XYZ file of C-alpha atoms in Angstrom:
423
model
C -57.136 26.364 -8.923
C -57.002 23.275 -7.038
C -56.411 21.225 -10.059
C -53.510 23.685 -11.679
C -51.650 23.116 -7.644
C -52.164 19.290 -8.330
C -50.908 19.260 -11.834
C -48.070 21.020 -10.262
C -47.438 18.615 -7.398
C -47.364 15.614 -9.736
C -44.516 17.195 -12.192
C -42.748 17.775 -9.178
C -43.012 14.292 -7.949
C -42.351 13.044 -11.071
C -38.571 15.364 -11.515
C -38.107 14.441 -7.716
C -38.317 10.399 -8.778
C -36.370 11.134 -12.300
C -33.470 12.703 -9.793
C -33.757 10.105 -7.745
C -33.205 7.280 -10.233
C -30.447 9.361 -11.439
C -28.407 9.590 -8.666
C -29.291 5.771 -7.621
C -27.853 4.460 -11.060
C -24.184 4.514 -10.303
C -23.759 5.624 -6.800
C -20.206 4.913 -6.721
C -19.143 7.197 -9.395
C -17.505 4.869 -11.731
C -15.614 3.016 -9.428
C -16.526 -1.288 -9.139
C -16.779 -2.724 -5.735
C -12.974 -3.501 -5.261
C -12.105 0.147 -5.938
C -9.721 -0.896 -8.975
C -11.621 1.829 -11.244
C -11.424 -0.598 -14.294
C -15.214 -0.900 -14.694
C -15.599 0.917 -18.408
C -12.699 -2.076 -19.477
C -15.049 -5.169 -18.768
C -14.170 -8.044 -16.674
C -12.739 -11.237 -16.469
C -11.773 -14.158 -13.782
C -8.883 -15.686 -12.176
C -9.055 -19.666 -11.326
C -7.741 -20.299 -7.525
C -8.972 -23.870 -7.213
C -5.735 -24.711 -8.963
C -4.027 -22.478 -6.665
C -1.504 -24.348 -4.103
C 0.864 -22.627 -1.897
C 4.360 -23.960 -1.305
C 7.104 -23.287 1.147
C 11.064 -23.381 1.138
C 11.558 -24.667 4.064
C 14.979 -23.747 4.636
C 14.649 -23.416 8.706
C 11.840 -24.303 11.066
C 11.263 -23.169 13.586
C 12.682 -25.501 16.694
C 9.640 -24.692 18.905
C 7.684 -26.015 16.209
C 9.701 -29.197 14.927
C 7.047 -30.139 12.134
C 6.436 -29.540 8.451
C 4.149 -25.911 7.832
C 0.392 -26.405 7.619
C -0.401 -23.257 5.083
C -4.268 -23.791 5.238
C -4.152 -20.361 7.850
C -1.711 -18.386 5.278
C -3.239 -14.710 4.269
C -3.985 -14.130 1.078
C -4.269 -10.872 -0.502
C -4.603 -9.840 -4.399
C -3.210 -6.120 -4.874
C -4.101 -4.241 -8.442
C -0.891 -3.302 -9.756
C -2.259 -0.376 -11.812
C -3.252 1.377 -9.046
C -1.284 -0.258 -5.768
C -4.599 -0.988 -4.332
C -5.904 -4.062 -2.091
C -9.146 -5.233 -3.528
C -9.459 -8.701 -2.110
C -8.305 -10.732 1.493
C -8.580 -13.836 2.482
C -7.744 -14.996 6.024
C -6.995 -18.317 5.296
C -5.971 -19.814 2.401
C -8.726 -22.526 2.596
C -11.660 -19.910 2.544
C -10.294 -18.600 -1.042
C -13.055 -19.442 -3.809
C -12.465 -21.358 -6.592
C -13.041 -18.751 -8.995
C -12.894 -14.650 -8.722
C -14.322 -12.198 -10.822
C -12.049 -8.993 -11.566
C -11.877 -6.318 -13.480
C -9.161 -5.784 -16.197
C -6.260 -4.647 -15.431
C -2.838 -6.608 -13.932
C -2.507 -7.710 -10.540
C -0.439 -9.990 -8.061
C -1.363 -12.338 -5.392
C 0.240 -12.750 -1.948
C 0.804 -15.705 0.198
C 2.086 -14.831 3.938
C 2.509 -16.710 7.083
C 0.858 -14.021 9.335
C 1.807 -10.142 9.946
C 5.484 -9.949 10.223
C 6.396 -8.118 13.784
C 9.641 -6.263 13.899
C 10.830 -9.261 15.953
C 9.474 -12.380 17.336
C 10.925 -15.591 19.053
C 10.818 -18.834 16.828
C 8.616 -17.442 13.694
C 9.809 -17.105 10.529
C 7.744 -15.264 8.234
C 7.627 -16.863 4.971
C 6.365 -14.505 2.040
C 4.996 -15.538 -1.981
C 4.130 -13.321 -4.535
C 2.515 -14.210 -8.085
C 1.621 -11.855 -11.012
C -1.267 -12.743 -13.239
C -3.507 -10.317 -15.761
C -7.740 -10.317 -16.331
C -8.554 -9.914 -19.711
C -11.791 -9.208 -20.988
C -14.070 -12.222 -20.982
C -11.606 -14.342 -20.656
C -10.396 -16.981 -17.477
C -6.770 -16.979 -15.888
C -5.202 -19.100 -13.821
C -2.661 -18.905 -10.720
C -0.798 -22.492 -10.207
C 1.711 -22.290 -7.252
C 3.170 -19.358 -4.934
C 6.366 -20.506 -3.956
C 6.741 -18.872 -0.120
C 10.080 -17.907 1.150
C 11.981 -17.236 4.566
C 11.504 -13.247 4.218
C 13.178 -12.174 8.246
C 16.266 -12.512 9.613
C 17.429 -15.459 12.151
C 19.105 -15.161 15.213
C 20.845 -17.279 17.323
C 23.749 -16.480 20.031
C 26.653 -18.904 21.442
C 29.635 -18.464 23.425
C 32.770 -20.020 22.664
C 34.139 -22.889 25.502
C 36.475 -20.478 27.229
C 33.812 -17.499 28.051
C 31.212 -20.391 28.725
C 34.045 -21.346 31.932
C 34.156 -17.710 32.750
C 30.496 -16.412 32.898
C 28.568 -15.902 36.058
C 25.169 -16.573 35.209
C 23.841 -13.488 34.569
C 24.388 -13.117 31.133
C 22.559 -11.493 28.788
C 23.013 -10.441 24.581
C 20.635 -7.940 23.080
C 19.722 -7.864 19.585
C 18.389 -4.756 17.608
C 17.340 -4.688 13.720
C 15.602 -1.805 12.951
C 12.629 -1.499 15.138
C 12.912 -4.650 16.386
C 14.575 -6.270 20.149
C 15.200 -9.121 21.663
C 17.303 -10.227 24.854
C 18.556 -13.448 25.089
C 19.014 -14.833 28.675
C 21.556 -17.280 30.307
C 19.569 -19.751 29.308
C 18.500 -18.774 25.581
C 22.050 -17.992 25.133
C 23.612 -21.294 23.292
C 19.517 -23.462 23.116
C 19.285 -23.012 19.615
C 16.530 -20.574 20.420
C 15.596 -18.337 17.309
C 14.775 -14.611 16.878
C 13.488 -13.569 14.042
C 13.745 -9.828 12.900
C 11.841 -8.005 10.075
C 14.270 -6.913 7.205
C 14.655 -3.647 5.099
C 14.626 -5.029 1.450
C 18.436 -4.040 0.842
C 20.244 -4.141 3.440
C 20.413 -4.374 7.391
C 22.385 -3.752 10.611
C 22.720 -6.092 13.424
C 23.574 -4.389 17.011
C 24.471 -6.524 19.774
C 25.159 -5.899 23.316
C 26.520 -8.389 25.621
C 26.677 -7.720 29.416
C 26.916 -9.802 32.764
C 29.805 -10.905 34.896
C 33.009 -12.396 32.990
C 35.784 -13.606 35.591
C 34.190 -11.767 38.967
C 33.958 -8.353 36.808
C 30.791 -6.658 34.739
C 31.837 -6.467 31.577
C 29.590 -4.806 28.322
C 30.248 -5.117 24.487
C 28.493 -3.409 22.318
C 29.272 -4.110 18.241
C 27.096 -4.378 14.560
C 27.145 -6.116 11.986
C 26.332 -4.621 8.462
C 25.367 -5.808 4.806
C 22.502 -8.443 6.414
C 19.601 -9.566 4.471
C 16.169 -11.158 4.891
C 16.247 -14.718 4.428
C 19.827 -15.208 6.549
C 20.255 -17.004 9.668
C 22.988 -15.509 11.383
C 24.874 -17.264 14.435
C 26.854 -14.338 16.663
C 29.213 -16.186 19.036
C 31.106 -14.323 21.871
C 34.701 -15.393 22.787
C 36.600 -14.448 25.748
C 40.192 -12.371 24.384
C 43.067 -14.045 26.018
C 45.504 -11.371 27.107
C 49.082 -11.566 26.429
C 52.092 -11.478 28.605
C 52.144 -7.668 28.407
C 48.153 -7.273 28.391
C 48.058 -8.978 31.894
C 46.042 -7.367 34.563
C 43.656 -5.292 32.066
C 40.118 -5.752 32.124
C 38.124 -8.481 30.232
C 37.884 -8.447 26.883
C 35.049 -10.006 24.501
C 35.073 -10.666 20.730
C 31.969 -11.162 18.891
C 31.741 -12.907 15.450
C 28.708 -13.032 13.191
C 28.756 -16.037 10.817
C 26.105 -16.946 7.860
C 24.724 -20.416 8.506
C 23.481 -22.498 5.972
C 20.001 -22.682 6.561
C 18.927 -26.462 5.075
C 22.411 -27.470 7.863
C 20.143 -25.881 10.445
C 17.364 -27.702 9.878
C 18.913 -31.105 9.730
C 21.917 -31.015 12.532
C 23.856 -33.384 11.231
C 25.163 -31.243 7.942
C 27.908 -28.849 8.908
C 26.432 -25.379 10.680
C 28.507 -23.001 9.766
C 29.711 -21.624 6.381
C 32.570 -19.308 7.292
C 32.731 -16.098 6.149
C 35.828 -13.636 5.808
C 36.281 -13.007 9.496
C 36.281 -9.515 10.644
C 38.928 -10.073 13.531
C 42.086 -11.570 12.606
C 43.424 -14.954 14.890
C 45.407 -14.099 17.959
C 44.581 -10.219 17.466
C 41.633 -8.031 19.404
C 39.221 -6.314 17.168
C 38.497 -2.656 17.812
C 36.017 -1.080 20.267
C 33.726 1.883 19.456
C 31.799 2.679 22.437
C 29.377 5.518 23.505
C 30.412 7.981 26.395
C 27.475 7.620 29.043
C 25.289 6.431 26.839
C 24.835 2.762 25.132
C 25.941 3.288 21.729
C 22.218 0.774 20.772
C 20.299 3.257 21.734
C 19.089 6.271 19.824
C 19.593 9.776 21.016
C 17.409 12.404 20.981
C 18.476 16.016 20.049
C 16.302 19.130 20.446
C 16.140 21.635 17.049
C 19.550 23.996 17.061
C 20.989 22.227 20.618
C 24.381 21.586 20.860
C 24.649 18.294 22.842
C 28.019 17.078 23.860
C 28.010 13.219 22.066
C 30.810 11.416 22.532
C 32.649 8.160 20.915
C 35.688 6.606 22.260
C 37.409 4.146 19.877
C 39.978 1.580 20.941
C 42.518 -0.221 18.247
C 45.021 -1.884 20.186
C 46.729 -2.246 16.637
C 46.440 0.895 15.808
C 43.949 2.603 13.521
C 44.309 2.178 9.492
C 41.048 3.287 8.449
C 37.857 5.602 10.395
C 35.207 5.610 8.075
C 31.821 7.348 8.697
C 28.978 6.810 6.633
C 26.085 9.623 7.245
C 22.517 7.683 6.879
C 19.983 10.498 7.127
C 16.394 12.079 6.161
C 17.087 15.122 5.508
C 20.975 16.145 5.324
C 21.217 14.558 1.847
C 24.647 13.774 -0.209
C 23.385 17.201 -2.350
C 22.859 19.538 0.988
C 25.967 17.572 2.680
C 27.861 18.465 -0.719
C 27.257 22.175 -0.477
C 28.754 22.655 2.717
C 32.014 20.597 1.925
C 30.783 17.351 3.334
C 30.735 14.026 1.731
C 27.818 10.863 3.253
C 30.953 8.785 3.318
C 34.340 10.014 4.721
C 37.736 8.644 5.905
C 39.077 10.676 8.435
C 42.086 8.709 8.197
C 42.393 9.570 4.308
C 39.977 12.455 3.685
C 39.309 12.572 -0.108
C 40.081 15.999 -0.540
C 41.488 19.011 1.314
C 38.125 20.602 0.876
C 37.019 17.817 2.636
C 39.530 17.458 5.497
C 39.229 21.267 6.117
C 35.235 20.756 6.578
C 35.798 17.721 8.707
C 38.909 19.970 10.898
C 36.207 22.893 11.373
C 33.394 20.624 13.122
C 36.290 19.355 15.211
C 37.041 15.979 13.694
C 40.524 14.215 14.059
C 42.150 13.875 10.285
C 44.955 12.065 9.039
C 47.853 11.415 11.298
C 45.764 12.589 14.311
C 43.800 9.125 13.944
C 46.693 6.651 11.382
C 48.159 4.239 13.956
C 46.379 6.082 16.826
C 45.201 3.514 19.454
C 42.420 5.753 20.922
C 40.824 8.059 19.600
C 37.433 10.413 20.900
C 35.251 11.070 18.542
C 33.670 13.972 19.045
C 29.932 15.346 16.878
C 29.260 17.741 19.653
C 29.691 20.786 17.016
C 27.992 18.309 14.323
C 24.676 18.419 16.321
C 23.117 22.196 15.827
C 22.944 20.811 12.007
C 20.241 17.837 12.343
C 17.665 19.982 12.989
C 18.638 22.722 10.636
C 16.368 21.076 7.175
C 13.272 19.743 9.174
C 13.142 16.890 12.194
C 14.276 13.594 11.170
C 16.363 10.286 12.179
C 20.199 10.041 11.414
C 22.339 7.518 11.246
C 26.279 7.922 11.521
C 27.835 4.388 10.509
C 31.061 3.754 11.718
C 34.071 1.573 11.041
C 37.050 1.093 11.928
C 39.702 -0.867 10.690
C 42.747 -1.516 12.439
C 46.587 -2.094 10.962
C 45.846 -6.163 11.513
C 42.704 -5.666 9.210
C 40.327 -6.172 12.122
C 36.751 -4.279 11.380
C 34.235 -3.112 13.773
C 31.372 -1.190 12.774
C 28.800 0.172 14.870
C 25.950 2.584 14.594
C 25.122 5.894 16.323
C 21.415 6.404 15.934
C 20.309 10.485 16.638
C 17.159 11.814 16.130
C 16.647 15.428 15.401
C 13.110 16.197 17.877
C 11.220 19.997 18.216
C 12.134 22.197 21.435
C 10.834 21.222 24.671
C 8.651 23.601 26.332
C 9.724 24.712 29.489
């Protein structure tokens, strides 16, 4: 008996250690140690001792006044079969000289550190290389050419406003996510921001306020159609009334010009490469402004609230053109469509008279209520039950307006569709 029960325990012991080795053989299922999945296709290697990193240096940054050291760039190697990271390296110095991969195609980032969605005086300068592993065989990765990959920032005032400030000046910038205020004595330095970009496009808001002439005075305005890589200069000028404009309250004018970048870095090229100008000479541009609130800001609205929002637009020439441009995450062009809406309208010219009578019902001015009108409220109060109505989710209502001089000013109303508070 006692010899059966110890035959027993040894075949036991001995399917127990078979298992064992078993499940020890591959314990990660098929997948290599990078988690590219690419094991059953071999493997091959990528030279990086070769591998030098380069940057346009378009702009430095004037706090740092000296040529970029990229021996503490991050480098990171992405499989593009599968989108995943399989390798990082701090520092570009601590890369090996060779790397051992498994087949497949893949690209290689350089980066000057973590882009923040704004920061003063760093530009964030960006590479990217493609290379494929082939079985057996040894690649190579020469240079990753690094480019300027935020946005630039700098703020001025022209002479006249500069005579007319008090000293307690201040401009705001928002792109996206990201803020910075300039102070009195930021404002005109050369000091930089520098603002993470959307790939397409992007939207500069400004906001000026502090004491012009013995009176607080605020302008709010945006600037569309920006893109990473730009340095843009905004400059605020002081309006001179005419004869019949004296007595009304101080007026600003802000202009947002594309600088050349190399000119920037060595003074003594010429700055600034005009653009077409958004506000004609010896005319005022138009004013969109939000009814107690700041028109920067984004506004929350609860699920099926109606909240009384408010826009009051100024054209001192009269309005030509009120375009809105719906930006959002959820009302679609398709679910806009099947209602009678359109993303983009002109309630000046409405495309349709489908369309106006949509626009007329959610009590929108149209057509000759807002041609040659010189202000104008603009009113979403009834738009506002519908953010909510498709899920929670940001929107963005674009504006312009274009007056019968030409003059554009576009700003953005930001609105953000948010559950029901609890009482």
């Amino acid at each position: 008996m006692k010899a059966i029960k110890k035959l027993v325990f040894i075949c036991l012991a001995s399917i127990l250690g078979l298992c064992s080795a078993c499940m020890n053989d591959n314990p990660d299922f098929g997948r290599d140690d990078e988690g590219t999945g690419n094991t059953n296709q071999g493997e091959g290697q990528v030279r990086l001792a070769g591998t030098s990193v380069s940057v346009s240096v378009d702009v430095l940054s004037r706090a740092d006044g000296k040529a970029i050291n990229t021996d503490d760039y991050i480098i990171r190697i992405y499989s593009t079969d599968n989108n995943l990271l399989v390798k990082e390296y701090t520092r570009y110095r601590d890369m090996p000289e060779i790397l051992t991969l498994n087949v497949g195609n893949y690209k290689i980032e350089a980066l000057s550190h973590d882009v923040k969605p704004a920061e003063w005086e760093k530009p964030f300068y960006k590479g990217t290389q493609t290379f494929t592993i082939k079985k057996d065989e040894v690649t190579s990765v020469d240079v990753i050419k690094c480019f300027l990959q935020n946005i630039m920032v700098t703020v001025d005032l022209n002479d006249d406003l500069k005579q007319k400030v008090g000293g307690d000046q201040s401009i705001t910038i928002k792109v996206g996510t990201g803020e910075l205020t300039f102070n009195n004595n930021d404002i005109g330095s050369g000091r930089a921001g520098f603002f993470e970009a959307a790939e397409v496009s992007n939207i500069i808001i400004v906001h000026f306020q502090g004491t012009v002439d013995g009176e607080w005075t605020e302008e709010q305005t945006s600037f569309s159609n920006v893109k990473g890589g730009e340095h843009r200069n905004i400059m605020f000028n002081l309006e001179i009334p005419s004869v019949g404009d004296m007595g009304l309250s101080v007026k600003l004018d802000a202009v947002c010009k594309k600088v050349d970048l190399l000119a920037w870095a060595n003074p003594g090229a010429e700055d600034i490469l005009p653009e077409d100008p958004s506000v004609n000479p010896g005319t005022s541009a138009p004013t969109i402004v939000g009814q107690g609130f700041n028109i920067m800001d984004e506004i929350e609205v609860e699920k099926d609230e109606t909240k009384t929002i408010i826009v009051n637009i100024t054209a001192d020439n009269g309005i030509q053109n009120l375009k809105v441009k719906i930006d959002s995450e959820t009302l679609t062009p398709e679910i806009l469509k099947s209602v009678g809406l359109s993303s983009e309208f002109d309630l000046a010219h409405p495309a349709n008279a489908d369309l106006e009578k949509a626009l007329k019902s959610l009590g929108f001015p149209v057509g000759s209520e807002v041609i040659g009108v010189k202000y104008l409220v603009f009113d979403i109060t009834q738009f506002t039950p519908l953010l909510g109505l498709y899920g929670l989710a940001s929107h963005n209502f674009i504006i312009t307006v274009v007056d019968q001089a030409n003059n554009t000013r576009t700003a953005t109303l930001a609105l953000k569709s948010i559950a029901k508070k609890t009482e």
